[in-house]
GROMACS .gro file of C-alpha atoms in nm:
model
  366
    1MET     CA    1   0.084  -2.294   1.251
    2THR     CA    2  -0.211  -2.502   1.369
    3ASP     CA    3  -0.320  -2.852   1.270
    4ARG     CA    4  -0.583  -2.695   1.042
    5HIS     CA    5  -0.313  -2.510   0.850
    6ARG     CA    6  -0.100  -2.818   0.782
    7PRO     CA    7  -0.300  -2.973   0.495
    8VAL     CA    8  -0.319  -2.637   0.318
    9LEU     CA    9   0.054  -2.579   0.351
   10ALA     CA   10   0.124  -2.936   0.245
   11ALA     CA   11  -0.071  -2.867  -0.072
   12ALA     CA   12   0.131  -2.548  -0.126
   13GLY     CA   13   0.454  -2.741  -0.083
   14GLN     CA   14   0.364  -2.971  -0.372
   15ALA     CA   15   0.322  -2.684  -0.620
   16ALA     CA   16   0.576  -2.637  -0.897
   17ASP     CA   17   0.486  -2.274  -0.965
   18ALA     CA   18   0.269  -1.993  -0.833
   19LEU     CA   19  -0.036  -2.076  -1.044
   20GLU     CA   20  -0.033  -2.437  -0.930
   21LEU     CA   21   0.008  -2.316  -0.572
   22PHE     CA   22  -0.307  -2.106  -0.602
   23GLY     CA   23  -0.503  -2.399  -0.744
   24ARG     CA   24  -0.389  -2.652  -0.484
   25VAL     CA   25  -0.432  -2.416  -0.189
   26SER     CA   26  -0.773  -2.298  -0.304
   27ALA     CA   27  -0.904  -2.653  -0.339
   28ARG     CA   28  -0.778  -2.751   0.005
   29LEU     CA   29  -0.885  -2.431   0.176
   30ARG     CA   30  -1.239  -2.460   0.040
   31ARG     CA   31  -1.290  -2.767   0.263
   32LEU     CA   32  -1.205  -2.562   0.572
   33VAL     CA   33  -1.348  -2.224   0.474
   34PRO     CA   34  -1.628  -2.284   0.224
   35PHE     CA   35  -1.660  -2.025  -0.054
   36HIS     CA   36  -1.835  -2.005  -0.388
   37SER     CA   37  -1.578  -1.821  -0.598
   38ALA     CA   38  -1.231  -1.675  -0.557
   39VAL     CA   39  -0.952  -1.467  -0.706
   40TRP     CA   40  -0.591  -1.548  -0.625
   41THR     CA   41  -0.317  -1.326  -0.767
   42ALA     CA   42   0.051  -1.265  -0.722
   43ALA     CA   43   0.157  -0.916  -0.618
   44ASP     CA   44   0.469  -0.711  -0.672
   45PRO     CA   45   0.623  -0.702  -0.324
   46GLU     CA   46   0.747  -0.345  -0.358
   47THR     CA   47   0.433  -0.177  -0.495
   48GLY     CA   48   0.156  -0.422  -0.405
   49LEU     CA   49   0.019  -0.414  -0.761
   50ILE     CA   50  -0.121  -0.729  -0.914
   51THR     CA   51   0.106  -0.932  -1.136
   52ALA     CA   52   0.115  -1.276  -1.296
   53PRO     CA   53  -0.019  -1.528  -1.233
   54MET     CA   54  -0.385  -1.485  -1.144
   55LEU     CA   55  -0.636  -1.763  -1.078
   56VAL     CA   56  -1.006  -1.677  -1.118
   57GLU     CA   57  -1.251  -1.943  -0.996
   58ASN     CA   58  -1.625  -1.955  -1.070
   59LEU     CA   59  -1.631  -1.601  -1.205
   60GLY     CA   60  -1.654  -1.677  -1.575
   61SER     CA   61  -1.347  -1.598  -1.780
   62GLY     CA   62  -1.254  -1.306  -1.559
   63GLU     CA   63  -1.443  -1.048  -1.764
   64GLY     CA   64  -1.530  -0.859  -1.445
   65CYS     CA   65  -1.167  -0.827  -1.333
   66ALA     CA   66  -1.109  -0.485  -1.489
   67ALA     CA   67  -1.414  -0.336  -1.316
   68TYR     CA   68  -1.310  -0.499  -0.988
   69TRP     CA   69  -0.960  -0.353  -0.993
   70ARG     CA   70  -1.087  -0.019  -1.122
   71SER     CA   71  -1.309   0.002  -0.815
   72GLU     CA   72  -1.021  -0.110  -0.594
   73LEU     CA   73  -0.786   0.162  -0.714
   74LEU     CA   74  -1.015   0.451  -0.807
   75GLU     CA   75  -1.306   0.441  -0.560
   76GLU     CA   76  -1.356   0.483  -0.189
   77ASN     CA   77  -1.381   0.131  -0.054
   78VAL     CA   78  -1.374  -0.068   0.266
   79LEU     CA   79  -1.069  -0.292   0.318
   80PRO     CA   80  -0.853  -0.188   0.022
   81PHE     CA   81  -0.560  -0.424  -0.019
   82ARG     CA   82  -0.311  -0.141   0.036
   83ASP     CA   83  -0.450  -0.091   0.388
   84LEU     CA   84  -0.482  -0.461   0.460
   85ALA     CA   85  -0.114  -0.505   0.368
   86ARG     CA   86  -0.023  -0.280   0.663
   87ALA     CA   87  -0.292  -0.394   0.906
   88SER     CA   88  -0.205  -0.589   1.220
   89VAL     CA   89  -0.411  -0.882   1.085
   90PRO     CA   90  -0.369  -0.946   0.709
   91ALA     CA   91  -0.722  -1.083   0.652
   92ALA     CA   92  -1.074  -0.947   0.707
   93GLY     CA   93  -1.434  -1.008   0.605
   94LEU     CA   94  -1.636  -0.727   0.447
   95ARG     CA   95  -1.947  -0.777   0.660
   96ALA     CA   96  -1.746  -0.800   0.980
   97ALA     CA   97  -1.554  -0.482   0.890
   98THR     CA   98  -1.872  -0.284   0.814
   99GLY     CA   99  -2.091  -0.401   1.101
  100ASP     CA  100  -2.297  -0.609   0.856
  101LEU     CA  101  -2.345  -0.305   0.630
  102PRO     CA  102  -2.142  -0.408   0.323
  103ALA     CA  103  -2.306  -0.143   0.103
  104ARG     CA  104  -2.071   0.106   0.268
  105SER     CA  105  -1.821  -0.029   0.014
  106ALA     CA  106  -1.851   0.099  -0.343
  107ARG     CA  107  -1.711  -0.231  -0.462
  108PHE     CA  108  -2.001  -0.417  -0.302
  109ARG     CA  109  -2.268  -0.174  -0.422
  110ARG     CA  110  -2.155  -0.155  -0.782
  111LEU     CA  111  -2.016  -0.502  -0.846
  112LEU     CA  112  -2.055  -0.772  -0.585
  113LEU     CA  113  -2.421  -0.724  -0.497
  114GLY     CA  114  -2.530  -0.766  -0.859
  115GLN     CA  115  -2.329  -1.087  -0.882
  116GLY     CA  116  -2.512  -1.237  -0.585
  117VAL     CA  117  -2.218  -1.206  -0.345
  118HIS     CA  118  -2.317  -1.197   0.022
  119ASP     CA  119  -1.971  -1.153   0.175
  120GLU     CA  120  -1.607  -1.121   0.072
  121LEU     CA  121  -1.306  -1.234   0.273
  122ARG     CA  122  -0.983  -1.065   0.169
  123ALA     CA  123  -0.628  -1.153   0.262
  124VAL     CA  124  -0.281  -1.030   0.178
  125LEU     CA  125  -0.008  -1.295   0.165
  126ARG     CA  126   0.280  -1.100   0.310
  127ILE     CA  127   0.617  -1.117   0.480
  128GLY     CA  128   0.648  -0.815   0.706
  129ASP     CA  129   0.481  -0.546   0.498
  130ARG     CA  130   0.588  -0.696   0.164
  131PRO     CA  131   0.283  -0.840  -0.018
  132TRP     CA  132   0.352  -1.143  -0.237
  133GLY     CA  133  -0.008  -1.234  -0.309
  134LEU     CA  134  -0.368  -1.112  -0.277
  135VAL     CA  135  -0.674  -1.328  -0.214
  136SER     CA  136  -1.049  -1.263  -0.241
  137LEU     CA  137  -1.297  -1.532  -0.136
  138PHE     CA  138  -1.666  -1.481  -0.209
  139ARG     CA  139  -1.978  -1.634  -0.054
  140THR     CA  140  -2.330  -1.614  -0.189
  141THR     CA  141  -2.484  -1.708   0.148
  142ASP     CA  142  -2.369  -1.651   0.507
  143ALA     CA  143  -2.096  -1.426   0.634
  144PHE     CA  144  -1.740  -1.537   0.699
  145ARG     CA  145  -1.693  -1.617   1.067
  146PRO     CA  146  -1.410  -1.483   1.288
  147HIS     CA  147  -1.247  -1.827   1.319
  148GLU     CA  148  -1.245  -1.859   0.939
  149THR     CA  149  -1.081  -1.520   0.901
  150ASP     CA  150  -0.824  -1.616   1.165
  151LEU     CA  151  -0.745  -1.938   0.979
  152VAL     CA  152  -0.685  -1.752   0.652
  153ALA     CA  153  -0.478  -1.486   0.831
  154GLY     CA  154  -0.259  -1.761   0.975
  155LEU     CA  155  -0.176  -1.876   0.623
  156SER     CA  156  -0.054  -1.532   0.514
  157ARG     CA  157   0.316  -1.555   0.593
  158PRO     CA  158   0.380  -1.925   0.512
  159LEU     CA  159   0.205  -1.894   0.175
  160ALA     CA  160   0.398  -1.573   0.102
  161GLU     CA  161   0.723  -1.750   0.185
  162ARG     CA  162   0.635  -2.024  -0.061
  163LEU     CA  163   0.530  -1.771  -0.327
  164ARG     CA  164   0.854  -1.577  -0.309
  165THR     CA  165   1.059  -1.886  -0.389
  166PHE     CA  166   0.907  -1.876  -0.737
  167ALA     CA  167   1.072  -1.537  -0.796
  168ARG     CA  168   1.416  -1.698  -0.787
  169PRO     CA  169   1.616  -1.713  -1.111
  170PRO     CA  170   1.576  -2.038  -1.305
  171ALA     CA  171   1.870  -2.274  -1.322
  172SER     CA  172   1.908  -2.167  -1.683
  173ALA     CA  173   1.712  -1.942  -1.912
  174PRO     CA  174   1.725  -1.945  -2.291
  175GLY     CA  175   1.884  -1.649  -2.457
  176THR     CA  176   1.631  -1.422  -2.621
  177ASP     CA  177   1.639  -1.091  -2.795
  178SER     CA  178   1.579  -0.787  -2.578
  179PRO     CA  179   1.394  -0.529  -2.787
  180ALA     CA  180   1.366  -0.168  -2.691
  181SER     CA  181   1.101  -0.035  -2.457
  182GLY     CA  182   0.742  -0.089  -2.559
  183LEU     CA  183   0.501   0.203  -2.533
  184ILE     CA  184   0.121   0.202  -2.509
  185LEU     CA  185  -0.088   0.518  -2.479
  186PHE     CA  186  -0.426   0.518  -2.306
  187ASP     CA  187  -0.686   0.792  -2.318
  188TRP     CA  188  -0.831   0.919  -1.991
  189ALA     CA  189  -1.119   0.672  -2.019
  190GLY     CA  190  -0.863   0.391  -2.006
  191GLU     CA  191  -0.887   0.289  -2.372
  192ALA     CA  192  -0.564   0.193  -2.549
  193ILE     CA  193  -0.518   0.432  -2.841
  194SER     CA  194  -0.164   0.364  -2.964
  195ALA     CA  195   0.110   0.103  -2.927
  196ASN     CA  196   0.448   0.040  -3.087
  197ASP     CA  197   0.580  -0.292  -3.219
  198GLU     CA  198   0.805  -0.341  -2.919
  199ALA     CA  199   0.503  -0.333  -2.688
  200ARG     CA  200   0.332  -0.599  -2.899
  201HIS     CA  201   0.645  -0.815  -2.877
  202HIS     CA  202   0.659  -0.792  -2.498
  203LEU     CA  203   0.287  -0.853  -2.455
  204ALA     CA  204   0.314  -1.172  -2.659
  205ARG     CA  205   0.557  -1.312  -2.401
  206LEU     CA  206   0.329  -1.265  -2.101
  207PRO     CA  207   0.158  -1.566  -1.942
  208LYS     CA  208  -0.209  -1.639  -1.994
  209GLY     CA  209  -0.463  -1.479  -1.765
  210PRO     CA  210  -0.767  -1.252  -1.771
  211SER     CA  211  -0.723  -1.015  -2.065
  212PHE     CA  212  -0.932  -0.767  -2.255
  213PRO     CA  213  -0.955  -0.673  -2.625
  214THR     CA  214  -0.871  -0.325  -2.751
  215PRO     CA  215  -0.938  -0.136  -3.078
  216LEU     CA  216  -0.568  -0.187  -3.154
  217GLY     CA  217  -0.616  -0.561  -3.192
  218LEU     CA  218  -0.419  -0.621  -2.871
  219GLU     CA  219  -0.532  -0.833  -2.580
  220LEU     CA  220  -0.423  -0.647  -2.266
  221PRO     CA  221  -0.363  -0.861  -1.957
  222ILE     CA  222  -0.523  -0.751  -1.632
  223TRP     CA  223  -0.175  -0.687  -1.487
  224VAL     CA  224  -0.111  -0.420  -1.749
  225ILE     CA  225  -0.454  -0.267  -1.693
  226GLY     CA  226  -0.391  -0.262  -1.319
  227THR     CA  227  -0.071  -0.064  -1.366
  228VAL     CA  228  -0.254   0.191  -1.582
  229LEU     CA  229  -0.531   0.222  -1.322
  230GLN     CA  230  -0.270   0.280  -1.052
  231ALA     CA  231  -0.121   0.563  -1.260
  232ARG     CA  232  -0.466   0.721  -1.278
  233ALA     CA  233  -0.510   0.674  -0.903
  234VAL     CA  234  -0.185   0.859  -0.841
  235ALA     CA  235  -0.275   1.137  -1.085
  236ASP     CA  236  -0.621   1.175  -0.925
  237GLY     CA  237  -0.476   1.189  -0.575
  238TRP     CA  238  -0.621   0.857  -0.462
  239ASP     CA  239  -0.281   0.707  -0.392
  240ARG     CA  240   0.082   0.807  -0.364
  241GLY     CA  241   0.221   0.469  -0.455
  242SER     CA  242   0.421   0.373  -0.760
  243ALA     CA  243   0.251   0.256  -1.079
  244ARG     CA  244   0.512  -0.012  -1.140
  245ALA     CA  245   0.497  -0.391  -1.148
  246ARG     CA  246   0.733  -0.665  -1.255
  247ILE     CA  247   0.587  -0.951  -1.457
  248ARG     CA  248   0.755  -1.281  -1.534
  249THR     CA  249   0.740  -1.394  -1.896
  250THR     CA  250   0.668  -1.742  -2.025
  251ASP     CA  251   1.043  -1.798  -2.080
  252GLY     CA  252   1.132  -1.717  -1.719
  253ARG     CA  253   1.254  -1.362  -1.770
  254TRP     CA  254   1.116  -1.048  -1.610
  255LEU     CA  255   0.957  -0.739  -1.762
  256THR     CA  256   0.893  -0.412  -1.585
  257CYS     CA  257   0.563  -0.239  -1.652
  258HIS     CA  258   0.537   0.124  -1.539
  259ALA     CA  259   0.284   0.393  -1.618
  260SER     CA  260   0.236   0.764  -1.557
  261GLY     CA  261  -0.031   1.021  -1.629
  262LEU     CA  262   0.060   1.292  -1.879
  263THR     CA  263  -0.048   1.654  -1.871
  264GLY     CA  264  -0.260   1.795  -2.151
  265PRO     CA  265  -0.314   2.154  -2.273
  266GLY     CA  266  -0.375   2.404  -1.997
  267GLY     CA  267  -0.251   2.161  -1.734
  268ARG     CA  268  -0.550   1.933  -1.780
  269SER     CA  269  -0.513   1.562  -1.723
  270GLY     CA  270  -0.398   1.392  -2.040
  271PRO     CA  271  -0.343   1.035  -2.152
  272VAL     CA  272  -0.159   0.767  -1.957
  273ALA     CA  273   0.169   0.637  -2.098
  274LEU     CA  274   0.266   0.282  -2.016
  275VAL     CA  275   0.619   0.152  -2.078
  276ILE     CA  276   0.686  -0.221  -2.081
  277GLU     CA  277   1.048  -0.331  -2.110
  278PRO     CA  278   1.304  -0.588  -1.994
  279ALA     CA  279   1.366  -0.549  -1.623
  280THR     CA  280   1.699  -0.388  -1.536
  281PRO     CA  281   1.936  -0.518  -1.267
  282ALA     CA  282   1.813  -0.241  -1.039
  283ASP     CA  283   1.454  -0.357  -1.094
  284LEU     CA  284   1.542  -0.711  -0.995
  285ALA     CA  285   1.801  -0.674  -0.720
  286VAL     CA  286   1.559  -0.640  -0.432
  287LEU     CA  287   1.309  -0.887  -0.579
  288VAL     CA  288   1.562  -1.167  -0.617
  289ALA     CA  289   1.730  -1.087  -0.284
  290GLU     CA  290   1.398  -1.118  -0.106
  291ALA     CA  291   1.317  -1.435  -0.298
  292TYR     CA  292   1.619  -1.589  -0.126
  293GLY     CA  293   1.543  -1.420   0.205
  294LEU     CA  294   1.855  -1.201   0.197
  295THR     CA  295   1.873  -0.907   0.434
  296SER     CA  296   1.986  -0.563   0.321
  297ARG     CA  297   2.343  -0.627   0.437
  298GLU     CA  298   2.352  -0.968   0.273
  299LEU     CA  299   2.237  -0.817  -0.056
  300GLN     CA  300   2.516  -0.558  -0.039
  301ILE     CA  301   2.778  -0.824   0.026
  302THR     CA  302   2.642  -1.043  -0.252
  303GLN     CA  303   2.661  -0.757  -0.501
  304LEU     CA  304   3.016  -0.666  -0.400
  305THR     CA  305   3.114  -1.032  -0.426
  306ALA     CA  306   2.974  -1.037  -0.778
  307ARG     CA  307   3.200  -0.744  -0.863
  308GLY     CA  308   3.502  -0.957  -0.771
  309MET     CA  309   3.592  -0.784  -0.444
  310SER     CA  310   3.786  -0.977  -0.180
  311THR     CA  311   3.673  -1.022   0.179
  312ALA     CA  312   3.907  -0.744   0.291
  313GLU     CA  313   3.786  -0.509   0.018
  314ILE     CA  314   3.421  -0.575   0.105
  315ALA     CA  315   3.492  -0.514   0.472
  316ALA     CA  316   3.660  -0.182   0.392
  317ALA     CA  317   3.380  -0.074   0.161
  318LEU     CA  318   3.109  -0.147   0.419
  319PHE     CA  319   3.310  -0.044   0.729
  320ILE     CA  320   3.276  -0.384   0.892
  321SER     CA  321   3.531  -0.649   0.991
  322PRO     CA  322   3.647  -0.927   0.757
  323HIS     CA  323   3.516  -1.176   1.015
  324THR     CA  324   3.169  -1.023   0.984
  325VAL     CA  325   3.188  -1.047   0.605
  326ARG     CA  326   3.278  -1.416   0.628
  327ASP     CA  327   2.988  -1.480   0.867
  328HIS     CA  328   2.749  -1.308   0.628
  329LEU     CA  329   2.880  -1.508   0.334
  330LYS     CA  330   2.821  -1.834   0.520
  331THR     CA  331   2.460  -1.733   0.577
  332ILE     CA  332   2.420  -1.621   0.215
  333PHE     CA  333   2.556  -1.953   0.089
  334ILE     CA  334   2.302  -2.142   0.299
  335LYS     CA  335   2.010  -1.927   0.180
  336ALA     CA  336   2.113  -1.951  -0.186
  337GLY     CA  337   2.195  -2.321  -0.163
  338VAL     CA  338   2.554  -2.284  -0.282
  339SER     CA  339   2.897  -2.352  -0.135
  340SER     CA  340   3.128  -2.103  -0.305
  341ARG     CA  341   3.149  -1.747  -0.429
  342GLY     CA  342   3.157  -1.860  -0.789
  343ALA     CA  343   2.842  -2.064  -0.744
  344LEU     CA  344   2.672  -1.771  -0.573
  345VAL     CA  345   2.748  -1.535  -0.861
  346ALA     CA  346   2.631  -1.795  -1.111
  347ARG     CA  347   2.308  -1.845  -0.917
  348LEU     CA  348   2.208  -1.481  -0.874
  349PHE     CA  349   2.402  -1.284  -1.133
  350THR     CA  350   2.425  -1.496  -1.446
  351ASP     CA  351   2.468  -1.326  -1.781
  352HIS     CA  352   2.155  -1.490  -1.921
  353TYR     CA  353   1.942  -1.362  -1.635
  354TRP     CA  354   2.074  -1.030  -1.506
  355PRO     CA  355   2.427  -0.895  -1.484
  356ALA     CA  356   2.614  -0.805  -1.170
  357LEU     CA  357   2.534  -0.452  -1.066
  358SER     CA  358   2.795  -0.183  -1.092
  359GLU     CA  359   2.675  -0.038  -0.763
  360PRO     CA  360   2.493  -0.204  -0.472
  361ALA     CA  361   2.118  -0.164  -0.506
  362SER     CA  362   1.886  -0.016  -0.249
  363SER     CA  363   1.826  -0.267   0.025
  364PRO     CA  364   1.521  -0.474   0.106
  365ARG     CA  365   1.373  -0.461   0.451
  366THR     CA  366   1.515  -0.704   0.701
   0.00000   0.00000   0.00000
């Protein structure tokens, strides 16, 4: 971290939630790296898909978001976020990447040029190769300079570390009903054509953000649209990733949104089915473990602890020594901010949030 990063990270440290973080960081960063407009969004760390919240600055009400993400997922572009998430440097400017020929990007030709954008600087806020946030900064004059890109790249990990703390379970969450899975069908043009009551219930609990009307009388958030577009990208062979994202509701709970393309008569591409439902323990195990910075082994030990197993039983189950289990538990307690097994289980596996798993979940990357 350099002296230039400190005021930005200080602003991030004052934020109470992810949306406030985006607003504070954007305002402070603009003094160091001037830009005209911006989009800041959280990302699902396992799939890289956009999720809540999203902050759109100086781009109207976000009416162009659907076209932007459609281009991102369904067209050949320069600097797609999925590539930037794996790149050695997690930030890049469009003009610098194209040798000052930004029209090589379909996104620039079809969308940005008509909006008066001269250059776009993109960044992925990541820890390792886990993306916790995506950033697009736009300028109407001048290209982003290498030192500006370097400054933004240097913010990637510390901002991601701050973002992931907001994925932690709340101290308490109100009990709510958990209706069955919601289902929305989309035609191949991306228009919502059918939805059940459960889907409407879940959608009503999502936070505010860019959304778009449908003939069904539903306002569909951009995060839902992004998941549908990803399903199309997979069906069309553009991507092999998962069309799945977890979205936090206004009452602090999590929903899982997953979509898949269906096959029509004669094997032709059919509609896209999107399911939105309460997140299962398996959906949340890795997310919450990473929010606390737990390694794969620490997650396993935490889950076995939640099942009531003793130190000796955990050691036998994982083929490690009891001493090693105790050392791991000490580290887990520090990361979770607790001092006992009971407090750990209450913090991560409360009945009102998500129950202890019957089997250890797949592990996050260390």
